Every structure is written in C-alpha cells, then in structure tokens.
CSV table of C-alpha atoms in Angstrom, one decimal:
chain,number,residue,atom,x,y,z
A,1,MET,CA,0.0,0.0,0.0
A,2,ASP,CA,1.3,3.5,-0.9
A,3,ARG,CA,2.6,5.2,2.2
A,4,ASN,CA,0.7,8.4,1.5
A,5,MET,CA,-2.5,6.4,1.3
A,6,VAL,CA,-1.8,4.9,4.7
A,7,GLN,CA,-1.0,8.2,6.3
A,8,LYS,CA,-4.2,9.6,4.7
A,9,ILE,CA,-6.2,6.8,6.3
A,10,VAL,CA,-4.5,6.4,9.7
A,11,GLY,CA,-4.0,10.2,10.1
A,12,LYS,CA,-7.6,10.6,11.1
A,13,PRO,CA,-8.3,10.5,14.8
A,14,ALA,CA,-10.5,7.5,15.6
A,15,LEU,CA,-10.6,6.5,19.2
A,16,THR,CA,-9.4,9.5,21.2
A,17,HIS,CA,-12.2,10.7,23.4
A,18,SER,CA,-12.4,14.2,22.0
A,19,GLY,CA,-12.6,12.8,18.5
A,20,LYS,CA,-14.5,9.8,19.4
A,21,THR,CA,-17.3,9.1,16.9
A,22,VAL,CA,-20.0,7.0,18.4
A,23,ALA,CA,-23.5,6.3,17.6
A,24,VAL,CA,-25.9,5.4,20.3
A,25,ILE,CA,-29.6,5.1,20.9
A,26,LEU,CA,-30.7,8.6,19.9
A,27,MET,CA,-32.9,8.2,16.8
A,28,LEU,CA,-35.9,6.1,17.9
A,29,SER,CA,-38.2,8.3,15.8
A,30,VAL,CA,-36.1,7.7,12.8
A,31,PHE,CA,-36.0,4.1,13.5
A,32,ALA,CA,-39.8,4.0,13.7
A,33,ALA,CA,-40.0,5.8,10.4
A,34,PHE,CA,-37.5,3.5,8.9
A,35,LEU,CA,-39.5,0.5,9.8
A,36,GLY,CA,-42.8,2.1,9.0
A,37,ASN,CA,-43.2,0.3,5.7
A,38,VAL,CA,-41.7,-3.0,6.9
A,39,ALA,CA,-44.3,-5.5,7.9
A,40,ALA,CA,-43.4,-8.3,10.2
A,41,ALA,CA,-44.6,-11.0,7.7
A,42,GLU,CA,-43.4,-13.8,9.8
A,43,PRO,CA,-43.5,-14.6,13.6
A,44,PRO,CA,-40.3,-14.0,15.6
A,45,PRO,CA,-38.2,-17.0,16.2
A,46,LYS,CA,-39.1,-19.0,19.3
A,47,GLU,CA,-35.4,-19.7,20.0
A,48,ILE,CA,-32.6,-17.3,19.4
A,49,VAL,CA,-29.2,-18.7,18.5
A,50,TYR,CA,-26.2,-16.5,19.3
A,51,ARG,CA,-22.9,-17.6,17.8
A,52,LEU,CA,-19.7,-16.3,19.4
A,53,LYS,CA,-16.6,-15.6,17.5
A,54,TRP,CA,-14.4,-17.7,19.7
A,55,LEU,CA,-14.5,-20.1,22.6
A,56,LYS,CA,-16.2,-19.3,25.8
A,57,ASN,CA,-13.4,-17.4,27.6
A,58,ILE,CA,-12.9,-14.0,29.2
A,59,SER,CA,-13.7,-12.3,25.9
A,60,ALA,CA,-17.2,-13.6,26.2
A,61,VAL,CA,-17.7,-12.8,29.9
A,62,GLY,CA,-20.6,-10.4,29.3
A,63,ASP,CA,-22.3,-12.9,27.0
A,64,LEU,CA,-22.0,-15.6,29.6
A,65,TYR,CA,-23.2,-13.3,32.3
A,66,ALA,CA,-26.3,-12.2,30.3
A,67,LYS,CA,-27.2,-15.8,29.6
A,68,ASP,CA,-26.6,-17.3,33.1
A,69,LEU,CA,-28.0,-14.5,35.1
A,70,GLY,CA,-31.3,-14.5,33.2
A,71,PHE,CA,-31.0,-11.2,31.3
A,72,PHE,CA,-32.4,-12.8,28.1
A,73,ASP,CA,-35.1,-14.6,30.0
A,74,ALA,CA,-36.2,-11.3,31.6
A,75,ALA,CA,-36.4,-9.8,28.0
A,76,GLY,CA,-38.7,-12.7,27.0
A,77,LEU,CA,-36.1,-14.3,24.8
A,78,GLN,CA,-35.0,-18.0,24.7
A,79,VAL,CA,-31.3,-17.7,23.8
A,80,THR,CA,-28.9,-20.5,23.0
A,81,LEU,CA,-25.3,-19.3,23.3
A,82,ASN,CA,-22.9,-21.3,21.1
A,83,ALA,CA,-19.1,-21.1,21.2
A,84,GLY,CA,-17.2,-20.0,18.1
A,85,GLY,CA,-13.9,-21.2,16.8
A,86,PRO,CA,-11.8,-21.7,13.7
A,87,GLU,CA,-14.5,-23.9,12.1
A,88,ARG,CA,-17.4,-21.6,13.0
A,89,ASP,CA,-18.3,-18.5,11.1
A,90,ALA,CA,-21.1,-16.4,12.6
A,91,ILE,CA,-21.7,-14.4,9.4
A,92,LYS,CA,-22.2,-17.6,7.4
A,93,GLU,CA,-24.6,-18.9,10.0
A,94,LEU,CA,-26.6,-15.8,9.8
A,95,GLU,CA,-26.8,-16.1,6.1
A,96,LEU,CA,-27.9,-19.7,6.3
A,97,GLY,CA,-30.4,-19.0,9.0
A,98,TYR,CA,-28.7,-21.2,11.6
A,99,ALA,CA,-28.2,-18.2,14.0
A,100,GLN,CA,-30.0,-14.9,14.5
A,101,PHE,CA,-27.1,-13.1,16.2
A,102,GLY,CA,-23.4,-13.5,16.2
A,103,VAL,CA,-20.0,-11.9,17.0
A,104,ALA,CA,-17.6,-11.0,14.3
A,105,SER,CA,-14.4,-8.8,14.0
A,106,GLY,CA,-14.3,-5.7,11.8
A,107,ASP,CA,-12.4,-7.3,9.0
A,108,GLN,CA,-14.9,-10.2,8.8
A,109,VAL,CA,-17.8,-7.8,8.5
A,110,VAL,CA,-16.0,-5.7,5.8
A,111,ARG,CA,-15.1,-8.7,3.8
A,112,ALA,CA,-18.7,-10.0,4.0
A,113,LEU,CA,-20.2,-6.6,3.0
A,114,ALA,CA,-17.8,-6.6,0.0
A,115,LYS,CA,-19.3,-9.9,-1.1
A,116,GLY,CA,-22.8,-8.5,-0.7
A,117,SER,CA,-23.7,-10.1,2.6
A,118,PRO,CA,-26.7,-8.4,4.3
A,119,VAL,CA,-24.9,-8.4,7.7
A,120,VAL,CA,-25.4,-5.4,10.0
A,121,VAL,CA,-23.6,-4.3,13.1
A,122,ILE,CA,-25.8,-3.5,16.1
A,123,ALA,CA,-23.1,-3.1,18.9
A,124,GLN,CA,-19.4,-3.0,19.2
A,125,ILE,CA,-18.1,-4.9,22.2
A,126,PHE,CA,-14.5,-3.9,22.3
A,127,GLN,CA,-13.8,-0.2,22.0
A,128,ILE,CA,-10.1,-0.9,21.9
A,129,ASN,CA,-8.8,-3.7,19.7
A,130,PRO,CA,-7.1,-6.2,22.1
A,131,LEU,CA,-4.7,-7.3,19.4
A,132,GLN,CA,-1.1,-6.4,19.9
A,133,TRP,CA,2.4,-8.0,19.4
A,134,ILE,CA,4.3,-9.2,22.4
A,135,TYR,CA,8.1,-9.2,22.5
A,136,HIS,CA,10.8,-9.9,25.0
A,137,GLU,CA,11.8,-7.1,27.3
A,138,ASP,CA,15.5,-7.2,26.4
A,139,GLU,CA,14.6,-6.4,22.7
A,140,PRO,CA,15.0,-2.7,21.8
A,141,VAL,CA,11.8,-0.7,22.4
A,142,ILE,CA,9.9,0.0,19.2
A,143,GLU,CA,9.7,3.7,19.1
A,144,LYS,CA,9.5,4.0,15.4
A,145,LEU,CA,8.0,1.4,13.0
A,146,HIS,CA,11.1,1.4,10.8
A,147,ALA,CA,12.7,-0.6,13.6
A,148,LEU,CA,10.7,-3.6,12.5
A,149,LYS,CA,13.1,-4.0,9.5
A,150,GLY,CA,14.9,-7.3,9.5
A,151,LYS,CA,12.7,-8.7,12.3
A,152,THR,CA,10.7,-12.0,12.3
A,153,ILE,CA,7.1,-11.2,12.9
A,154,GLY,CA,4.3,-13.7,13.6
A,155,VAL,CA,1.0,-13.3,11.8
A,156,THR,CA,-2.0,-15.3,11.2
A,157,PHE,CA,-2.3,-15.3,7.4
A,158,GLY,CA,-5.7,-14.3,6.4
A,159,GLY,CA,-6.5,-12.9,9.9
A,160,ASN,CA,-6.9,-9.3,10.9
A,161,ASP,CA,-3.4,-9.3,12.5
A,162,GLU,CA,-1.9,-9.8,9.0
A,163,ALA,CA,-3.9,-6.8,7.7
A,164,ILE,CA,-2.8,-4.7,10.7
A,165,MET,CA,0.8,-5.6,10.4
A,166,ARG,CA,0.9,-4.9,6.7
A,167,THR,CA,-0.6,-1.5,7.4
A,168,LEU,CA,2.1,-0.8,10.1
A,169,LEU,CA,4.8,-1.8,7.6
A,170,ALA,CA,3.4,0.4,4.9
A,171,GLU,CA,3.3,3.2,7.4
A,172,ALA,CA,7.0,2.7,8.0
A,173,GLY,CA,7.7,2.6,4.2
A,174,LEU,CA,8.6,-1.1,4.5
A,175,THR,CA,7.4,-4.1,2.5
A,176,GLU,CA,7.1,-7.8,3.2
A,177,LYS,CA,10.6,-8.1,1.8
A,178,ASP,CA,12.0,-6.1,4.6
A,179,VAL,CA,10.8,-8.5,7.3
A,180,ARG,CA,10.3,-12.2,7.8
A,181,PHE,CA,6.7,-13.3,8.3
A,182,PHE,CA,6.1,-16.4,10.4
A,183,SER,CA,2.8,-18.2,10.3
A,184,VAL,CA,1.6,-18.6,13.9
A,185,ARG,CA,-0.3,-21.5,15.3
A,186,TYR,CA,-1.4,-22.2,18.9
A,187,ASP,CA,2.1,-23.4,19.9
A,188,TYR,CA,4.1,-20.5,21.4
A,189,THR,CA,7.4,-22.4,21.3
A,190,PRO,CA,8.8,-20.3,18.5
A,191,PHE,CA,8.3,-17.2,20.6
A,192,TYR,CA,9.7,-18.7,23.8
A,193,ARG,CA,12.8,-19.9,21.9
A,194,ARG,CA,13.0,-16.5,20.2
A,195,ARG,CA,12.8,-17.8,16.6
A,196,VAL,CA,10.0,-15.2,16.3
A,197,THR,CA,10.6,-11.7,17.7
A,198,PHE,CA,7.0,-10.4,17.6
A,199,TRP,CA,4.0,-12.6,18.4
A,200,PRO,CA,0.4,-11.5,18.0
A,201,VAL,CA,-1.7,-11.8,21.1
A,202,TYR,CA,-4.9,-10.5,22.6
A,203,GLN,CA,-4.1,-8.2,25.5
A,204,ASN,CA,-6.9,-9.6,27.7
A,205,SER,CA,-6.1,-13.3,27.3
A,206,GLN,CA,-2.9,-14.8,25.8
A,207,ALA,CA,-0.8,-11.7,26.6
A,208,ILE,CA,-1.4,-12.2,30.3
A,209,ILE,CA,-0.8,-15.9,30.3
A,210,LEU,CA,2.5,-15.5,28.3
A,211,GLY,CA,3.6,-12.6,30.5
A,212,GLU,CA,3.0,-14.7,33.6
A,213,LYS,CA,5.0,-17.6,32.3
A,214,LEU,CA,7.9,-15.5,31.3
A,215,SER,CA,7.8,-13.5,34.6
A,216,ALA,CA,8.0,-16.8,36.5
A,217,SER,CA,11.4,-17.3,34.8
A,218,GLY,CA,12.6,-13.8,35.5
A,219,LYS,CA,11.9,-12.4,32.1
A,220,GLY,CA,9.8,-9.4,31.1
A,221,VAL,CA,7.8,-8.5,28.0
A,222,ARG,CA,6.9,-5.5,26.0
A,223,PHE,CA,4.0,-4.9,23.6
A,224,LEU,CA,3.8,-3.3,20.1
A,225,ASP,CA,0.4,-1.5,20.1
A,226,PRO,CA,-0.8,-0.6,16.6
A,227,ALA,CA,-3.1,2.1,18.1
A,228,ARG,CA,0.0,3.9,19.2
A,229,PHE,CA,0.9,4.4,15.6
A,230,GLY,CA,-2.6,5.4,14.6
A,231,VAL,CA,-3.8,2.0,13.2
A,232,ARG,CA,-7.1,1.0,14.8
A,233,PHE,CA,-9.1,-1.9,13.5
A,234,THR,CA,-12.5,-2.6,15.0
A,235,ALA,CA,-12.7,-5.9,16.9
A,236,ASN,CA,-15.5,-8.0,18.2
A,237,SER,CA,-18.9,-6.6,17.4
A,238,VAL,CA,-22.4,-8.0,17.6
A,239,ILE,CA,-24.1,-8.6,14.3
A,240,THR,CA,-27.4,-9.7,12.9
A,241,SER,CA,-28.9,-10.0,9.4
A,242,ARG,CA,-30.7,-7.1,7.7
A,243,GLN,CA,-33.7,-9.4,7.3
A,244,MET,CA,-33.8,-10.2,11.0
A,245,LEU,CA,-33.5,-6.4,11.8
A,246,LEU,CA,-36.3,-5.4,9.5
A,247,ALA,CA,-38.7,-8.3,10.2
A,248,HIS,CA,-38.2,-8.5,14.0
A,249,SER,CA,-36.9,-5.2,15.1
A,250,ASP,CA,-38.4,-5.5,18.6
A,251,THR,CA,-36.6,-8.8,19.1
A,252,VAL,CA,-33.4,-7.3,18.0
A,253,LYS,CA,-33.7,-4.4,20.4
A,254,ARG,CA,-34.7,-6.6,23.3
A,255,PHE,CA,-31.8,-8.9,22.5
A,256,ILE,CA,-29.1,-6.2,22.3
A,257,THR,CA,-30.4,-4.3,25.3
A,258,ALA,CA,-30.3,-7.5,27.4
A,259,LEU,CA,-26.9,-8.4,26.1
A,260,MET,CA,-25.3,-5.0,26.7
A,261,THR,CA,-26.9,-4.9,30.2
A,262,GLY,CA,-25.3,-8.2,30.9
A,263,TRP,CA,-21.9,-6.9,29.8
A,264,ALA,CA,-22.3,-3.8,31.9
A,265,GLU,CA,-23.1,-5.9,35.0
A,266,ALA,CA,-20.3,-8.4,34.3
A,267,LEU,CA,-17.7,-5.6,34.2
A,268,LYS,CA,-18.7,-4.0,37.5
A,269,PRO,CA,-15.9,-4.6,40.0
A,270,ALA,CA,-18.5,-5.6,42.6
A,271,ASN,CA,-19.7,-8.4,40.3
A,272,SER,CA,-16.2,-9.8,39.5
A,273,ALA,CA,-16.7,-13.0,41.5
A,274,LYS,CA,-20.0,-13.7,39.8
A,275,ALA,CA,-18.6,-12.9,36.4
A,276,LEU,CA,-15.5,-15.2,36.8
A,277,LYS,CA,-17.8,-18.0,37.9
A,278,ARG,CA,-19.4,-17.9,34.5
A,279,VAL,CA,-16.0,-18.1,32.7
A,280,HIS,CA,-14.1,-20.6,34.8
A,281,PRO,CA,-16.1,-23.8,33.8
A,282,PHE,CA,-15.0,-23.2,30.2
A,283,ASP,CA,-11.4,-22.2,30.9
A,284,ARG,CA,-10.3,-24.5,33.8
A,285,ASP,CA,-6.6,-24.4,32.7
A,286,THR,CA,-6.3,-20.7,33.6
A,287,PRO,CA,-5.8,-20.1,37.3
A,288,GLU,CA,-8.3,-17.8,39.0
A,289,PRO,CA,-5.7,-15.0,39.7
A,290,VAL,CA,-4.9,-14.9,36.0
A,291,LEU,CA,-8.6,-14.8,35.2
A,292,GLU,CA,-9.0,-11.9,37.5
A,293,LYS,CA,-6.2,-10.0,35.6
A,294,GLN,CA,-7.9,-10.9,32.3
A,295,LEU,CA,-11.2,-9.5,33.5
A,296,ALA,CA,-9.5,-6.2,34.6
A,297,VAL,CA,-7.9,-5.8,31.2
A,298,THR,CA,-11.2,-6.7,29.4
A,299,ARG,CA,-13.0,-4.1,31.4
A,300,ALA,CA,-10.5,-1.4,30.2
A,301,LEU,CA,-10.9,-2.6,26.5
A,302,VAL,CA,-14.7,-2.7,26.5
A,303,GLN,CA,-15.2,0.6,28.4
A,304,PRO,CA,-12.1,2.7,28.4
A,305,ASP,CA,-14.1,5.7,29.4
A,306,PRO,CA,-17.0,5.3,31.9
A,307,ARG,CA,-18.9,8.1,30.0
A,308,LEU,CA,-18.9,5.9,26.9
A,309,PRO,CA,-21.9,3.6,26.6
A,310,ILE,CA,-21.0,-0.1,26.5
A,311,GLY,CA,-21.7,-1.3,22.9
A,312,ALA,CA,-21.2,2.1,21.3
A,313,ILE,CA,-20.1,2.0,17.7
A,314,ASP,CA,-17.0,3.8,16.8
A,315,VAL,CA,-17.9,5.0,13.3
A,316,ALA,CA,-14.5,6.5,12.5
A,317,ALA,CA,-12.7,3.3,13.4
A,318,TRP,CA,-15.1,1.3,11.2
A,319,ARG,CA,-14.4,3.7,8.3
A,320,GLN,CA,-10.6,3.3,8.9
A,321,THR,CA,-10.9,-0.4,8.9
A,322,ALA,CA,-12.8,-0.5,5.6
A,323,GLN,CA,-10.5,2.0,4.0
A,324,ILE,CA,-7.4,0.2,5.0
A,325,MET,CA,-8.7,-3.1,3.8
A,326,HIS,CA,-9.6,-1.6,0.4
A,327,ALA,CA,-6.2,0.2,0.1
A,328,GLN,CA,-4.5,-3.1,0.8
A,329,GLY,CA,-6.5,-5.0,-1.8
A,330,LEU,CA,-8.2,-7.2,0.8
A,331,ILE,CA,-11.5,-6.1,-0.8
A,332,LYS,CA,-11.9,-5.3,-4.5
A,333,HIS,CA,-14.1,-2.2,-4.1
A,334,PRO,CA,-15.0,0.2,-1.3
A,335,VAL,CA,-17.9,-0.6,0.9
A,336,ASP,CA,-20.4,1.8,2.4
A,337,ILE,CA,-19.7,0.8,6.0
A,338,GLN,CA,-22.0,3.3,7.5
A,339,SER,CA,-25.0,1.7,5.8
A,340,ALA,CA,-24.3,-1.4,7.8
A,341,LEU,CA,-24.1,0.3,11.3
A,342,TYR,CA,-27.3,0.0,13.4
A,343,PRO,CA,-26.4,1.0,16.9
A,344,PHE,CA,-28.8,-0.9,19.1
A,345,GLY,CA,-30.9,-1.7,16.1
A,346,THR,CA,-31.3,2.0,15.1
A,347,PRO,CA,-30.0,3.0,11.7
A,348,PHE,CA,-26.9,5.2,12.0
A,349,ASN,CA,-28.1,8.7,11.3
A,350,GLY,CA,-24.9,10.2,9.9
A,351,LYS,CA,-24.3,12.3,13.0
A,352,GLU,CA,-21.3,11.5,15.1
A,353,LYS,CA,-21.1,12.2,18.8
A,354,ASN,CA,-17.9,13.7,20.2
C-alpha cells in the first residue's frame, strides 16, 4: 500500500475521546419511520441462536453473564449461546439462518459486505482492539515502526493481524521483503525460543498468560500496540442480518439491550466473582488469579471511558478499517460501511457524537 495512502487513512483520529465518533440510541423516531413500511410478515423465532466468534473465555464474559444471570429470560427471549472457533463463522450462520445473532471482527464484517452479505452491526463490544504483538523485554523498544526492518514477525495469514501488520509496515515505508513473516499457530514455542521476535496476542487473554509464564522465569515482556501508531481496526462486534432487523426489530432491540446490560453488569468490579464464575467452567486451565487479571484488562478494553456507553459503535474506526482493507487490496471495491451500522438496532443517522 502506498505510504501516502496509509497516512491519509490512519491520520484521522478515531478513538481519542475528543474525536470519538460514536452512535448510540438517539434516533428512535427515525427508527420507527425506517420500519414504517416494513411489515413483520413472519412470527419472531421462538429460539434465538447467538454464535460467538471464539471459545467461551474471558472475551465472552458479558455474553455468559447475560445468559446465566437471566437477562435474556427477563427480556422474554429464549437464547442459546454457542461457542465459536476456527470452524465456526457467525456471518455464514446468519446467512444460512442457523443463527440470528453473532459476533464478528471488523475485518470479517467488511469482507462480508464486499461480497454482498446483508450483515449489519448492532453493537461494538471492544472499543479498543485487544490485538497487539508481544516481544521480549531485552529487545529494543519499538519507538518507530522502521525498527521492524529485519525482524521476524508472527502473523495469522488471512487474519486481521496480518492486515494490521501490513498496514504498520506500509506506514513505515517497509514491504514484506524487509521483514520475515512467520505463520503462527497455537504453539508458542517459536516465541519462547526466540525464533520469532514479535508474536500476535490478545491483551486480555494470551498476553497475560504469556507474561505470567515469562515472569516466572525472571523475564519481562513489552508490547507493540498498533493504536500507538494510529492504526485501529475494529474488533469483536455484535451482528445480525438485515432481514432479522427489518422483520423482527423488537426482538433485535430486546436482545441487544439484554446483552449489553449483561456486559455492563459483568464488568462492574462488585460483580467480579459472579462474572468469573461464568467463565471458569470453560477455561479451567487458567488459574483464577490470572482470570482476574484478564477481567480487569477486558474491562478497560470494553469501556475505556465510563462516559462511553457499552456497545457504542466507533464509526470513524469502522471507516478506517474499511478504507485500509480496500487500500491493501483485501476487498476489491470500497464498501459503504455506514449503511451497515445500526447502533442498538437503530440506523446510523450520519451524525457522530464527540
């Protein structure tokens, strides 16, 4: 990608509070008008299937809390919460009618829109993308991206980390020829043995586990944070299909309200014990003290500012994600990302809140 193009894209503030562009529940009247001509031609589904992006771990703490503590039941919804994983694609399940709601990352949504998928985003769980690269403390601190030249960098080919790293390299005026890419798997041995300098991790999960293990052997770690260099991809967000939204808007609003209320309750420090009790059965290998640290980091990623509503959609970050993916050739043509943003089931009104 041309460097000027990258600078043009990442140069726009996206997640700073003053420039924060969020869309929240403000346009109920517009929503009603929008749906005025849409008849609910079919009864709402008796059972709601909600497909997560990944396994039931700390990144799904709010989802588990909402389910186990009866938030969906209180909203009159019978919800089945299914784990995700490498063989599970929430967007595909929406398209096939196997699920009514799901979780997908920003790049997945953009790719789907580029292929004509009728997916819509109704809430953004993570305001800060947890993806960063971990490296050993005795490595030089990365103050400028050009310092990546000659390094071995782990990426998941086809994943959002690959797109983010390529953007960082372009920002530095580097190409793939200036570094060595290493295809990462679940085995961290190449990082421990220092065959790979930079390893992609999620700050609220693997980063804490890896950091704990290295700390136990007297070693420290650092992190390369893409946001520090102006690159912000949107992460886990709640999606549904346009058909579901139009035909069953009341169900959509009740679902997302119950879900986000569950997230809000799960992240309250006073509810930490109850929240971790929901996660532990699915992540027994992670010691409880580590889970507590994971929850604290998750809290900061989901709601970095208490004034920011949980689930708010960062429109500028979505624009940047779509623009970068197009500039990198990951999608063939630009997508109108704003037309797919429905904060809490309400169509994005074009106004952005500071």
